[in-house]
Structure formats: C-alpha cells, structure tokens
GROMACS .gro file of C-alpha atoms in nm:
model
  417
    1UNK     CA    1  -0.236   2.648  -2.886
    2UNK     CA    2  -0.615   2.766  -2.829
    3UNK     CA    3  -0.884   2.586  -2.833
    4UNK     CA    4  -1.141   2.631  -3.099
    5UNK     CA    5  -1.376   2.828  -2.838
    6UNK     CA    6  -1.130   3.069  -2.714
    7UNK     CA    7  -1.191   2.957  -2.324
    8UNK     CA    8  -0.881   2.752  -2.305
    9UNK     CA    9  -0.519   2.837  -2.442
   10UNK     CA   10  -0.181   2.628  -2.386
   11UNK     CA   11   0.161   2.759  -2.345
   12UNK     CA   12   0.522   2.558  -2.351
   13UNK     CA   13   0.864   2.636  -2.423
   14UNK     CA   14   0.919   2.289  -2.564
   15UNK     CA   15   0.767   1.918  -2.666
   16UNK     CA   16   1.075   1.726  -2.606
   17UNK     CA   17   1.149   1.592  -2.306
   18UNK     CA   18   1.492   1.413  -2.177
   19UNK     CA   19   1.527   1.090  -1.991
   20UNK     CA   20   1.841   1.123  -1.908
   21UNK     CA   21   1.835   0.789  -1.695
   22UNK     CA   22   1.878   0.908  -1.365
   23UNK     CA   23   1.611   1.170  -1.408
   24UNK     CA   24   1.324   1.290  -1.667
   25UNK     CA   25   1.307   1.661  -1.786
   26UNK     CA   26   0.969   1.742  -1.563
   27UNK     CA   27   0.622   1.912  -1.790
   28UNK     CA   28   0.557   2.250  -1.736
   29UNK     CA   29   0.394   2.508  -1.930
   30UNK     CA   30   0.117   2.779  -1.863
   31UNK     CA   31  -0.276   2.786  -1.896
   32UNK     CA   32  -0.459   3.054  -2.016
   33UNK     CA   33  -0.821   3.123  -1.953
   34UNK     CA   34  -1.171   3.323  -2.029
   35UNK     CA   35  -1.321   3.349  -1.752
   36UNK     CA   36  -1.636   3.486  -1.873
   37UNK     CA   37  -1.678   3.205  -2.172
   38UNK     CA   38  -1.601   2.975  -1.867
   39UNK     CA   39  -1.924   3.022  -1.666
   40UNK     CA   40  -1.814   2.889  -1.347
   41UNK     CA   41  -1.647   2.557  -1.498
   42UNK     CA   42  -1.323   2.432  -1.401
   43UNK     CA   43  -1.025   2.382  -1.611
   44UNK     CA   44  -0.796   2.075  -1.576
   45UNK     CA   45  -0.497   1.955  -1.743
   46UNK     CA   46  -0.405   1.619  -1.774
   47UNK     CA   47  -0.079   1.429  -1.916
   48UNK     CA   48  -0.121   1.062  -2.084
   49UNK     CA   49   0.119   0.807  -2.223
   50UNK     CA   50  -0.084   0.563  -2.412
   51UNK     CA   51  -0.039   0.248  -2.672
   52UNK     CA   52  -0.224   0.249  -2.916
   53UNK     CA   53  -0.271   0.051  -3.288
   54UNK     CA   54  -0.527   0.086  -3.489
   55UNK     CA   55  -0.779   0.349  -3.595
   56UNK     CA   56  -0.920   0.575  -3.259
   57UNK     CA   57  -1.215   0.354  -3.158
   58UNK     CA   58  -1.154   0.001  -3.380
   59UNK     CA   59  -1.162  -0.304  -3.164
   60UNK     CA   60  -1.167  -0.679  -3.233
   61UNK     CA   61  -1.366  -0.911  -3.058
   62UNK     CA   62  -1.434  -0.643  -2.780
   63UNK     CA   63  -1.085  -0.588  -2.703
   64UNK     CA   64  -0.947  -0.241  -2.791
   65UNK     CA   65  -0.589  -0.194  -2.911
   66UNK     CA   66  -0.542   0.118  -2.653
   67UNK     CA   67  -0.403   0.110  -2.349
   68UNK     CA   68  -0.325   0.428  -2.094
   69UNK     CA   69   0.009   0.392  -1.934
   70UNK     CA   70   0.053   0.664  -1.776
   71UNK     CA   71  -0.242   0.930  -1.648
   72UNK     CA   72  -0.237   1.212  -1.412
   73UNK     CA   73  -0.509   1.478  -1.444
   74UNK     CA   74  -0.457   1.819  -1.205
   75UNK     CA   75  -0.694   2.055  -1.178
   76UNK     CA   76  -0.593   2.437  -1.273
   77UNK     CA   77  -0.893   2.651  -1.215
   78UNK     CA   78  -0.990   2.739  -1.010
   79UNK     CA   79  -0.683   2.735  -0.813
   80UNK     CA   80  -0.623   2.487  -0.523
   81UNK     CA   81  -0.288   2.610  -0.429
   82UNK     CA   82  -0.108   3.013  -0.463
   83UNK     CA   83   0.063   3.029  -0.832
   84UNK     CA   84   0.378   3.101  -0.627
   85UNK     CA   85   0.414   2.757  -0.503
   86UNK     CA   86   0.288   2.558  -0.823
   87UNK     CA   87   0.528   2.796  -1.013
   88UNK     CA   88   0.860   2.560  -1.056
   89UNK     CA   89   1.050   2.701  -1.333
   90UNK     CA   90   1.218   3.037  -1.462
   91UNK     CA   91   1.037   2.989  -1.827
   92UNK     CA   92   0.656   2.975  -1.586
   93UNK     CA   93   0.747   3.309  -1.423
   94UNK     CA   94   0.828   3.482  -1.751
   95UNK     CA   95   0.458   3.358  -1.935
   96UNK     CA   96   0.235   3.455  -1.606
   97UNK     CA   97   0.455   3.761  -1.587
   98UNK     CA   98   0.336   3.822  -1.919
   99UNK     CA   99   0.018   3.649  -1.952
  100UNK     CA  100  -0.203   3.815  -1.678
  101UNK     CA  101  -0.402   3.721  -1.433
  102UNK     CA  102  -0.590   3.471  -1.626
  103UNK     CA  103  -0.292   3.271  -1.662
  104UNK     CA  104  -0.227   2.967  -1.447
  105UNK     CA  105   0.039   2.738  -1.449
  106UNK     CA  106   0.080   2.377  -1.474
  107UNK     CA  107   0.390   2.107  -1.346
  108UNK     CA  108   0.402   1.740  -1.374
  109UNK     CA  109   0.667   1.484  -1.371
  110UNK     CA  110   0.680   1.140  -1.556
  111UNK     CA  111   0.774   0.839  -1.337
  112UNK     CA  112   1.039   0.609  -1.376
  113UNK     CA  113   0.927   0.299  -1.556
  114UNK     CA  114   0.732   0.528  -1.883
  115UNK     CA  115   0.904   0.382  -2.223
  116UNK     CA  116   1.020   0.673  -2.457
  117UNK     CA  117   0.797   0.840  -2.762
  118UNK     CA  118   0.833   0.490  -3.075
  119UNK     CA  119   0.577   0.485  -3.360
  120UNK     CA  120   0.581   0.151  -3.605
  121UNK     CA  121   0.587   0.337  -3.968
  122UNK     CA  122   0.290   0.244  -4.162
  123UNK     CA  123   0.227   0.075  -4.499
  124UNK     CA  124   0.142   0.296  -4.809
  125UNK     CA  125  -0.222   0.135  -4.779
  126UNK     CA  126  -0.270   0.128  -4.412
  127UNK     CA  127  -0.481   0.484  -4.369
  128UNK     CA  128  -0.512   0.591  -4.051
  129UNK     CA  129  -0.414   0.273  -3.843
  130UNK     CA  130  -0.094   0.317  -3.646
  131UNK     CA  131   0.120   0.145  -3.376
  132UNK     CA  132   0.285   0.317  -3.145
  133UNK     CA  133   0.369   0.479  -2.768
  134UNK     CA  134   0.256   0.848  -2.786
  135UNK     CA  135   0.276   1.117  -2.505
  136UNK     CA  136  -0.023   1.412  -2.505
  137UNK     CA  137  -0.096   1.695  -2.314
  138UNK     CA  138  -0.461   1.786  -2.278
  139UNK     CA  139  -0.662   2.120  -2.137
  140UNK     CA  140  -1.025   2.084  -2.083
  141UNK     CA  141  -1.315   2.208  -1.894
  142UNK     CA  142  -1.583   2.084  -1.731
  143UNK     CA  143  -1.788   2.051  -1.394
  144UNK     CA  144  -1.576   1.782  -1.270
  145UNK     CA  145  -1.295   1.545  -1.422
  146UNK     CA  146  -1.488   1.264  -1.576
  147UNK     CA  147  -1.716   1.483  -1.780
  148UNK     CA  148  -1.704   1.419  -2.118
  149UNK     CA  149  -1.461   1.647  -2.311
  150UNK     CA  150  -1.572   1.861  -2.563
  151UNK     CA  151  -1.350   1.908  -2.875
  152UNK     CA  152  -1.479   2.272  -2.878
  153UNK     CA  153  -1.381   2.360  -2.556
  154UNK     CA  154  -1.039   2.140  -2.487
  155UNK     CA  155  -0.668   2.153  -2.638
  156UNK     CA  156  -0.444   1.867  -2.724
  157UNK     CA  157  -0.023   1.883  -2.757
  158UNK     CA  158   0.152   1.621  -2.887
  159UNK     CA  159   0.478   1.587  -2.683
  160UNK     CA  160   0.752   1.351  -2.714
  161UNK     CA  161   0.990   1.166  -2.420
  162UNK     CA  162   1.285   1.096  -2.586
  163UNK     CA  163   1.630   0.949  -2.478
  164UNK     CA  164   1.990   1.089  -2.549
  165UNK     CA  165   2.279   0.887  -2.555
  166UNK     CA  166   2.499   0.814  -2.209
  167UNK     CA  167   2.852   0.920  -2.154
  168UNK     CA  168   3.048   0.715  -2.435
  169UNK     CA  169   3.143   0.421  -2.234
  170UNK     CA  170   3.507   0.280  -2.323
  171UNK     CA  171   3.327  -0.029  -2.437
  172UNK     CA  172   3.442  -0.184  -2.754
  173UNK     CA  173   3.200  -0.427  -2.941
  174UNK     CA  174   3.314  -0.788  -3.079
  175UNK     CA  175   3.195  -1.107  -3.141
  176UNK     CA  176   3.429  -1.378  -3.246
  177UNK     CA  177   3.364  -1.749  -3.350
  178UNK     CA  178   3.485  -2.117  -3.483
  179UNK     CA  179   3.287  -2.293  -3.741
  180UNK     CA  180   3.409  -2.668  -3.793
  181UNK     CA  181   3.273  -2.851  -4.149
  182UNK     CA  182   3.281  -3.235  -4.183
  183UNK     CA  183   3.584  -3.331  -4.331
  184UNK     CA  184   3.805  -3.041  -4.257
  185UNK     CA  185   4.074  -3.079  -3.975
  186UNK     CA  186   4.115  -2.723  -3.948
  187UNK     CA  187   3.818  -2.436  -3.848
  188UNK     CA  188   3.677  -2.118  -3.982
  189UNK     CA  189   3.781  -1.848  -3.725
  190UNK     CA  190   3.563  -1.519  -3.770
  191UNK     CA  191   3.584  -1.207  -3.590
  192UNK     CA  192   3.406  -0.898  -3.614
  193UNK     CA  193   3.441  -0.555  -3.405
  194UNK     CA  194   3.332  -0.149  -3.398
  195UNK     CA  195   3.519   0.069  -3.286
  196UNK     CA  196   3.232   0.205  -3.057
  197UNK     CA  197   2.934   0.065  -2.859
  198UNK     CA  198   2.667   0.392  -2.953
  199UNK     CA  199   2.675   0.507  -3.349
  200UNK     CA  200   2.436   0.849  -3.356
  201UNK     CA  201   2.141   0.855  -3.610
  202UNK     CA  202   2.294   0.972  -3.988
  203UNK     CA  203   2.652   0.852  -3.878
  204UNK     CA  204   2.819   0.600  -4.079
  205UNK     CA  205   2.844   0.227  -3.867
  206UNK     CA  206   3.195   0.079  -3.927
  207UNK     CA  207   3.233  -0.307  -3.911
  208UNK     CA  208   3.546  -0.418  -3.912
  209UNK     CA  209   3.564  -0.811  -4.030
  210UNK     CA  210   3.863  -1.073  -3.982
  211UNK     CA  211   3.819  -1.396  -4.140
  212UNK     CA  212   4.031  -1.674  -4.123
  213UNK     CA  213   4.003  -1.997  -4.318
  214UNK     CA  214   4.173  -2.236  -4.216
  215UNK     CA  215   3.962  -2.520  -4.371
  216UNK     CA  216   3.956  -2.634  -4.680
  217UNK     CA  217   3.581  -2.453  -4.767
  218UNK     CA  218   3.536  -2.154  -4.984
  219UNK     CA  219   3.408  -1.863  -4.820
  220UNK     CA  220   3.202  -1.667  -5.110
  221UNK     CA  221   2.918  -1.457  -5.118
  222UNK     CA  222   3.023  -1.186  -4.766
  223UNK     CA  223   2.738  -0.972  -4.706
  224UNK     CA  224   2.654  -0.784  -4.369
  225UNK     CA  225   2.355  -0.599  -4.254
  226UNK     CA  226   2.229  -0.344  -3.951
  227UNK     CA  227   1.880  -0.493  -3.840
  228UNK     CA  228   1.641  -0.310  -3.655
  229UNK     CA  229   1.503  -0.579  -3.372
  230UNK     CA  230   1.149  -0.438  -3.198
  231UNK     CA  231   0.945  -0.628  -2.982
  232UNK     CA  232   0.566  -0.527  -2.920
  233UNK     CA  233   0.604  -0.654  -2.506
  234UNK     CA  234   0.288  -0.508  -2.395
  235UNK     CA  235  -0.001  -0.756  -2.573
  236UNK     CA  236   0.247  -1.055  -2.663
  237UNK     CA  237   0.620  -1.070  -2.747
  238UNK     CA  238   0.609  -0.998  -3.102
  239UNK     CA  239   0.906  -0.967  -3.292
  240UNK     CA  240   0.985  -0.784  -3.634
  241UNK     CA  241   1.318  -0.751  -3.755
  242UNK     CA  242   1.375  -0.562  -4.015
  243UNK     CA  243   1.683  -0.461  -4.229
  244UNK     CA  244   1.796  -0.101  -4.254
  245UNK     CA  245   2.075  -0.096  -4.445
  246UNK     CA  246   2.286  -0.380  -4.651
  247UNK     CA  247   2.563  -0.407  -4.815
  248UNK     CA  248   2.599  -0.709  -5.054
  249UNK     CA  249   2.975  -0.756  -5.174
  250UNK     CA  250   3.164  -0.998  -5.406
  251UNK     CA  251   3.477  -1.047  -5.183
  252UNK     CA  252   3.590  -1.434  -5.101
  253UNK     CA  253   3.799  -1.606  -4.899
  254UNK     CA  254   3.973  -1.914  -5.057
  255UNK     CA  255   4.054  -2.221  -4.839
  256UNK     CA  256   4.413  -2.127  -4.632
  257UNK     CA  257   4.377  -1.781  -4.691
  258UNK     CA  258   4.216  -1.443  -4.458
  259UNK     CA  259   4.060  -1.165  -4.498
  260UNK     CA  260   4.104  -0.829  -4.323
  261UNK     CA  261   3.836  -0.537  -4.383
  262UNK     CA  262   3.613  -0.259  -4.257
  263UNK     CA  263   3.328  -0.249  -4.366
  264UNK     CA  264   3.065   0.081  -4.370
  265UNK     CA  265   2.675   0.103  -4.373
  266UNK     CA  266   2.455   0.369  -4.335
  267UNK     CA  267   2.140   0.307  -4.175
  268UNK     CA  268   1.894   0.616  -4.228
  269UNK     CA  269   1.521   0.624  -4.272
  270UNK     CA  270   1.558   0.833  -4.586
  271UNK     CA  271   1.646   0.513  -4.799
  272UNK     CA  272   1.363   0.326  -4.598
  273UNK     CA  273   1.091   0.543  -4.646
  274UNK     CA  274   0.747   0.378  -4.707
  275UNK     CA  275   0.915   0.019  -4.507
  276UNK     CA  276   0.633  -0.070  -4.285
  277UNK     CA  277   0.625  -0.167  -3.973
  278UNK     CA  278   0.957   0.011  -3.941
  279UNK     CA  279   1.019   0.146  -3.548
  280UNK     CA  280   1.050   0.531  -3.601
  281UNK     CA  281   1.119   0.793  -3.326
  282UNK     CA  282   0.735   0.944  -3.244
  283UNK     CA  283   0.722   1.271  -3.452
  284UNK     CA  284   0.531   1.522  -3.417
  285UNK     CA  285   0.300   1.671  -3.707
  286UNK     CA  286   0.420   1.807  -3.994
  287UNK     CA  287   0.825   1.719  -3.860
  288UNK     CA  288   1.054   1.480  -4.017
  289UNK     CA  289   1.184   1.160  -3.746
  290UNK     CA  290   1.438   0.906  -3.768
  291UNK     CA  291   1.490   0.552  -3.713
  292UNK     CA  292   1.382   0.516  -3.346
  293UNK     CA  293   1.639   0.522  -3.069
  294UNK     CA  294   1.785   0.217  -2.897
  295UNK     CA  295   1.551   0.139  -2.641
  296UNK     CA  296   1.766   0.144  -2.281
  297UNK     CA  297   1.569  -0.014  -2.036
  298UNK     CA  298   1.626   0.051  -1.605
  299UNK     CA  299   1.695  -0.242  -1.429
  300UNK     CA  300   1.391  -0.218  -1.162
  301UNK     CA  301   1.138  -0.142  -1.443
  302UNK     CA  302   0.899  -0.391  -1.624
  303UNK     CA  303   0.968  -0.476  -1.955
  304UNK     CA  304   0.576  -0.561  -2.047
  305UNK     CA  305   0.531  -0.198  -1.924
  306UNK     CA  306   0.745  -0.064  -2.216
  307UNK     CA  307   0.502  -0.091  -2.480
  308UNK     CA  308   0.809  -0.128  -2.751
  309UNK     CA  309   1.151  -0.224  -2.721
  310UNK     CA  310   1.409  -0.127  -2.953
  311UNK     CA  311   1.748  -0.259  -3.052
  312UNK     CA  312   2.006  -0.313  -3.323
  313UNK     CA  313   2.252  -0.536  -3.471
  314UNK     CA  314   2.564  -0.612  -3.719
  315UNK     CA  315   2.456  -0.935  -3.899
  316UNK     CA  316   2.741  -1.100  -4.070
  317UNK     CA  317   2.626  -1.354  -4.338
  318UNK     CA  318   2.880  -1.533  -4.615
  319UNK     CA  319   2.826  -1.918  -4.757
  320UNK     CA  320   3.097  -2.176  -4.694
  321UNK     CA  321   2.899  -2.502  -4.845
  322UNK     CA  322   2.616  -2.395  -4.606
  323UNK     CA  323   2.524  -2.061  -4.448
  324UNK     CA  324   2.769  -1.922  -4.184
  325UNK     CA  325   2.676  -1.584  -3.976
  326UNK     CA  326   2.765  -1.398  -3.682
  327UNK     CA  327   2.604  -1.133  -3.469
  328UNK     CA  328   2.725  -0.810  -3.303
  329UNK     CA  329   2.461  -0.571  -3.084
  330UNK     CA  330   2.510  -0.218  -3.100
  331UNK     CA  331   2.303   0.123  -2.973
  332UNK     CA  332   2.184   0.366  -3.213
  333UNK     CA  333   2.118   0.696  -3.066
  334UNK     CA  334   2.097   1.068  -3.056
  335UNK     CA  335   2.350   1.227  -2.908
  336UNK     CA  336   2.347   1.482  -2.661
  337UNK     CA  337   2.284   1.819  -2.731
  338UNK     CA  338   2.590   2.114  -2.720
  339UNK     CA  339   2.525   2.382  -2.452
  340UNK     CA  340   2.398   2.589  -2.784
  341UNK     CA  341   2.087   2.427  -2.792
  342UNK     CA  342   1.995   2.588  -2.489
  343UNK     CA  343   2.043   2.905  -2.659
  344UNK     CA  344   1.791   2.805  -2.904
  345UNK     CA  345   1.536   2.717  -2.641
  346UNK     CA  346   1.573   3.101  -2.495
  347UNK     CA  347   1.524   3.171  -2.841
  348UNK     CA  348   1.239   3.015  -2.889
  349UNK     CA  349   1.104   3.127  -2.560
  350UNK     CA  350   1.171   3.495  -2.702
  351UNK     CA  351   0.985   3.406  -3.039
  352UNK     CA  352   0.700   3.317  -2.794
  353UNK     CA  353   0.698   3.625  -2.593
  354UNK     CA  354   0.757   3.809  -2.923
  355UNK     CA  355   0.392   3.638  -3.027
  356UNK     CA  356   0.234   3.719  -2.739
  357UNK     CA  357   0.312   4.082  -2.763
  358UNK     CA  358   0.210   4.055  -3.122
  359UNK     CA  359  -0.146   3.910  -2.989
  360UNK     CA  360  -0.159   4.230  -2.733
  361UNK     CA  361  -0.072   4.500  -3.019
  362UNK     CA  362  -0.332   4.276  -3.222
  363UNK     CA  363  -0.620   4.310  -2.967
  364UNK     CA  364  -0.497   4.694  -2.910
  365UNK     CA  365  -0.536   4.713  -3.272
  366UNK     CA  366  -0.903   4.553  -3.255
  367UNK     CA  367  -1.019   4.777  -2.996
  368UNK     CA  368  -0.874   5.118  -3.170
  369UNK     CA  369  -1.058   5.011  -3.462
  370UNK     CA  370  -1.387   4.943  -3.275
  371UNK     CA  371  -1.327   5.286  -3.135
  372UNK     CA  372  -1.299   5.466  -3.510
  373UNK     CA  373  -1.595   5.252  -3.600
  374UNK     CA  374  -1.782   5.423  -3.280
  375UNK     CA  375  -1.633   5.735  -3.355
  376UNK     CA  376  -1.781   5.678  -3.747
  377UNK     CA  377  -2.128   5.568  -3.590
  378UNK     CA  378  -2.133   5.895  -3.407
  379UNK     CA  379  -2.058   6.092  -3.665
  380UNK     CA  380  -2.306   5.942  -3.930
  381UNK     CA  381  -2.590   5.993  -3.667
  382UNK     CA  382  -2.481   6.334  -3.619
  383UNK     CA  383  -2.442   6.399  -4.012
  384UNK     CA  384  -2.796   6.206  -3.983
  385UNK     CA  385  -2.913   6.459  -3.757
  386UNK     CA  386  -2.784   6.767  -3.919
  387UNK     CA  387  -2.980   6.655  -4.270
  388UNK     CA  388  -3.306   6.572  -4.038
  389UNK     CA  389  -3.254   6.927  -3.880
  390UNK     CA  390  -3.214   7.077  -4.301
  391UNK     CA  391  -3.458   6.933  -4.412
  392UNK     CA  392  -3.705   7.065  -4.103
  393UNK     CA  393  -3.611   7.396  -4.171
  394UNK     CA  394  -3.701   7.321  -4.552
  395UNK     CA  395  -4.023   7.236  -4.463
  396UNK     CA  396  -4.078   7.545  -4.271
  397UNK     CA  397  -3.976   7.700  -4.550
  398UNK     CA  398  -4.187   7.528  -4.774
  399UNK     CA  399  -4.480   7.607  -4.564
  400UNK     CA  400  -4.389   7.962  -4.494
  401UNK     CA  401  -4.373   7.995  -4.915
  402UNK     CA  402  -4.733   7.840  -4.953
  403UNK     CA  403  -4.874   8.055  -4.689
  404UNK     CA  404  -4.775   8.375  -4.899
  405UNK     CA  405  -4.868   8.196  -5.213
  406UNK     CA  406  -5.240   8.173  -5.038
  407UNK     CA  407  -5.172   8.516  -4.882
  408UNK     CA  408  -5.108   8.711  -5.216
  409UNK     CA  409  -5.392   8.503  -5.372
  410UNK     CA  410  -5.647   8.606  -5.102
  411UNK     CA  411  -5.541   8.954  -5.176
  412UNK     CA  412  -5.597   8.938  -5.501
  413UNK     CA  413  -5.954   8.818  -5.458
  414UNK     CA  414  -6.026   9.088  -5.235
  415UNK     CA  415  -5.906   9.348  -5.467
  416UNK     CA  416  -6.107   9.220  -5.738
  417UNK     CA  417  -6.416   9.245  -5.541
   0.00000   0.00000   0.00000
C-alpha cells in the first residue's frame, strides 16, 4: 500500500497472524521509500493494538472510549542497524532482493498477554460507532516520533491476530442434573453431552439430550439454544449474551417416561446478520467474518487486559410446572489450516512479486514514452526549424524578385529619356 504522496510504500505477505498459544506468528514486511520526496526526514513504523468504541475522537465527560494496548514504534530510515541483521525471514529477502535499495525492512513481535482481533457488530442505525480490539500497522515520516502524522505522507494496514483451534483434546462435554418438585417422591434426571469440546465455525453443533422423568410433572415445551457470552473486561465487566441459533421443538416427556435425542443447531452469522452487539471475528475491509472465536485465555495473563472475552454455550430450556434448564460450555473455533495453505501464501507472495514487476515494466513504460515524447519535441523543433529556414529563403526570394521589378522599371525610365 502507498501512501497518497508517494514517499512511503508498505509491503506484506499476509494480515493474519497465529497465536498458536505457545507462540505468536512475529510482523514482518518491507518499507519502501523516496528518498528525494523525503528531504532528510525519517521514516518509522509502528504496530498498535487498541480498544476502541465509538466514533474516532467522541468522548463523554472527558473520558475517551480508546485505549492503546499494545505500542511499539521502530524507526526504519535511516537505518540504525545493517538490513542483514534486521532481515528475519525468507519472504524479507525476496522483496529487498527485488525492491532496491530504497527498500528497508521491518520485524516486530506481539507479546504474550495481547487479546486476539473481536469487533461487536453494529446496529443498522449506529453509523460509524464501533466496539472492538483492532490491530494496525502504520508507516510515517517525520523529524522525530511524536510529530504529528500527516495523512498525506503515512500508510495504515489493518491486520488481524487471530487464534486457531488446539490439538482436539479427548475431552467430551456433559452436564447432568436432578430437579426435585414439591409433591413428587421421585426426580427429574437430565443429561446432556457433545460429542466434542471445539465445533469449527459453519459446522453443525450436535447436542445430544437424555431426559428422565421420573416425577409425576409434564415435561413440555424442549427448546435448546447456542449463546454467544462476551464480556467487555477492560472498562467494567459487561455482559451481553446473545442467542445465535435456536431450535424450538414440540417434543414432551410425560410423567414415568424418557426421552433420548440429538439434537443439531447451526450457529452462523449469515442468519444473524444486522444482530447488534453481536461479537464478530475483526475483518478486514471489504472481507466477509464470522462469529468471533472462543476467546482462550493464558493462565499468567490479565483478564482486564483482554479487552473482550468470548465464549459459548448449549442452553437447555423445557417447562415442567416452572422453568427447568441446564447448561453445557463449548469452544467455537477455526480450525487449523492444511499444509496447502502455505501453498497459497507462496502464491500470494508470487502475485506480489508478479505486481511489482508489473510496476517496473509500468515505470519502463513511462520513461520510453517520455523518451518518444522528447524524440517528438525534437523533431517538431526541427520541422520548426526547417519551415523558419523556407520561409527565409522565400523572403530572399521575395526581395531578390522586387529588386528586378525596380531594376527593369529603372530601365525603362532611362530608355524613355
């Protein structure tokens, strides 16, 4: 990405970044400069994890709703250290190997305790407010640091930390419990179980539900639900639950009798679109998200330091002469990605050395037709010449004609005489 004034360019082979829990894919990428548009300023990048809700710049009673996590600003240009040893990665040699000598590149790594890229869906009326934990990467120029940025002259890349699942743990999910009613000598036994601990984002969630009455109630009215549980930990512990998919059924359970079913739901944000306040996974522009990711959280890191916390559960809900429910966590997740998605990061590392050759032939292109143009130029003021030099020898000519003209004339006189 360039910056609107051409002195500052950005290049990275990707804006996703792993936590895989015992480590966090590192941030590198390649700066590209114009030295000449520069005029002895110096270039710095800096990476930010921020909070945020609200419009940029809206406050109440003094007290902004944006707070800076995370901040590390390194400066690029000029360079403090050789480009060998800030060179860390295989995908860094390939740009400056390709870039030039204006290029310079760039390496940071997030610490431990940063909470993953979460953005609270807004409302159909709430214009440009929003609520959420966003990672950027920013370029800018200036005398020092602290100078005041100018949009002109500065680039800004959305980037996203984001979590995969963990190695499938042999963990199976259940809840089970005894509900006793006033003049019943037997209880309600329920039980309910998945199959797995971590569902992945558009899988289907299987429930499976064991009822036993024993009592002499009427179980009616069976209903379960995935909720989506976020809590905003940074300002006050805020808590929205929301339901993200439900399924509503008629089956009963008559006194003495049980009941033995799985159930399926299917929580995706495409039948929740417009929900707000709905935790989404951040997205960058103009790509779709889903519902955010299970927040996992490391045991020696701050929970108030997350920003937002994420996490789901089964709710079981029936009526037996009075509400009865029961409550099963689970993770939702991505999962991780096959060995073939590296393939399509060297792919997209080859569309971006394809552009950049593209941008050469482009500027070759420029300069061959600056050269015609010259080349044109030269040859009007030569064609300009020739003309000048015609129409000289016309008026010569012209004058050479009206001297014989007065010539013959003169004779004429004197032969008269």
């Amino acid at each position: 990405k360039n910056a609107d004034s051409e002195q500052v360019a950005v290049y990275m082979a990707n804006r996703d970044f792993v936590d895989h829990c015992d480590f966090v894919d590192p941030v590198d990428g390649v700066i590209v400069i114009d030295p000449l548009q520069l005029k002895g300023k110096k270039v710095y990048v800096m990476l930010s994890c921020a909070f945020r809700y609200g419009r940029p710049g809206e406050d109440v009673m003094g007290v902004a709703f944006h707070r800076d996590l995370f901040l590390m600003t390194r400066q690029v240009y000029p360079e403090l250290q050789d480009k060998d040893k800030l060179t860390h990665t295989k995908i860094q040699h390939k740009l400056l190997r390709k870039l030039g000598d204006n290029a310079f590149p760039f390496f940071f790594e997030f610490p431990d305790n940063l909470p993953c890229s979460v953005a609270l869906q807004p409302g159909p009326s709430d214009v440009g407010k929003k609520c959420a934990v966003e990672f950027e990467v920013k370029a800018f120029c200036g005398e020092n640091q602290d100078d005041k940025t100018d949009k002109q002259s500065s680039v800004r890349l959305s980037i996203r930390k984001i979590q995969y699942s963990p190695e499938n743990s042999q963990l199976v999910p259940a809840a089970e419990t005894t509900f006793e009613f006033l003049m019943s000598e037997k209880p309600l036994t329920v039980k309910m179980s998945m199959p797995k601990e971590t569902f992945y984002h558009g899988e289907p969630v299987r429930v499976n539900v064991e009822i036993t009455n024993s009592s002499s109630r009427n179980i009616k009215d069976i209903s379960l639900s995935v909720e989506q549980v976020t809590n905003i930990v940074l300002y006050s512990n805020d808590k929205y639950v929301k339901s993200v998919a439900k399924e509503e059924t008629t089956d009963c359970v008559p006194s003495g009798t049980s009941l033995k079913k799985e159930y399926v739901l299917y929580p995706l944000l495409s039948l929740n679109k417009d929900r707000r306040g709905l935790a989404l996974d951040g997205r960058l522009k103009h790509e779709d998200t889903n519902l955010a990711s299970s927040s996992i959280v490391k045991q020696e890191v701050l929970k108030e330091v997350q920003g937002i916390l994420v996490s789901y559960k089964v709710m079981l809900r029936m009526i037996a002469a009075g509400s009865v429910s029961l409550e099963l966590p689970f993770r939702l997740m991505n999962p991780k990605p096959d060995p073939g998605t590296l393939l399509l990061r060297l792919l997209r590392l080859l569309r971006l050395l394809r552009l950049l050759r593209l941008l050469r032939l482009l500027r070759l292109l420029r300069l061959l037709r600056l050269l015609r143009l010259l080349r044109l130029l030269r040859l009007l003021r030569l064609l300009r010449l020739l003309r000048l030099l015609r129409l000289l020898r016309l008026l010569r000519l012209l004058r050479l004609l009206r001297l014989l003209r007065l010539l013959s004339v003169f004779k004429q006189l004197v032969e008269n005489r």
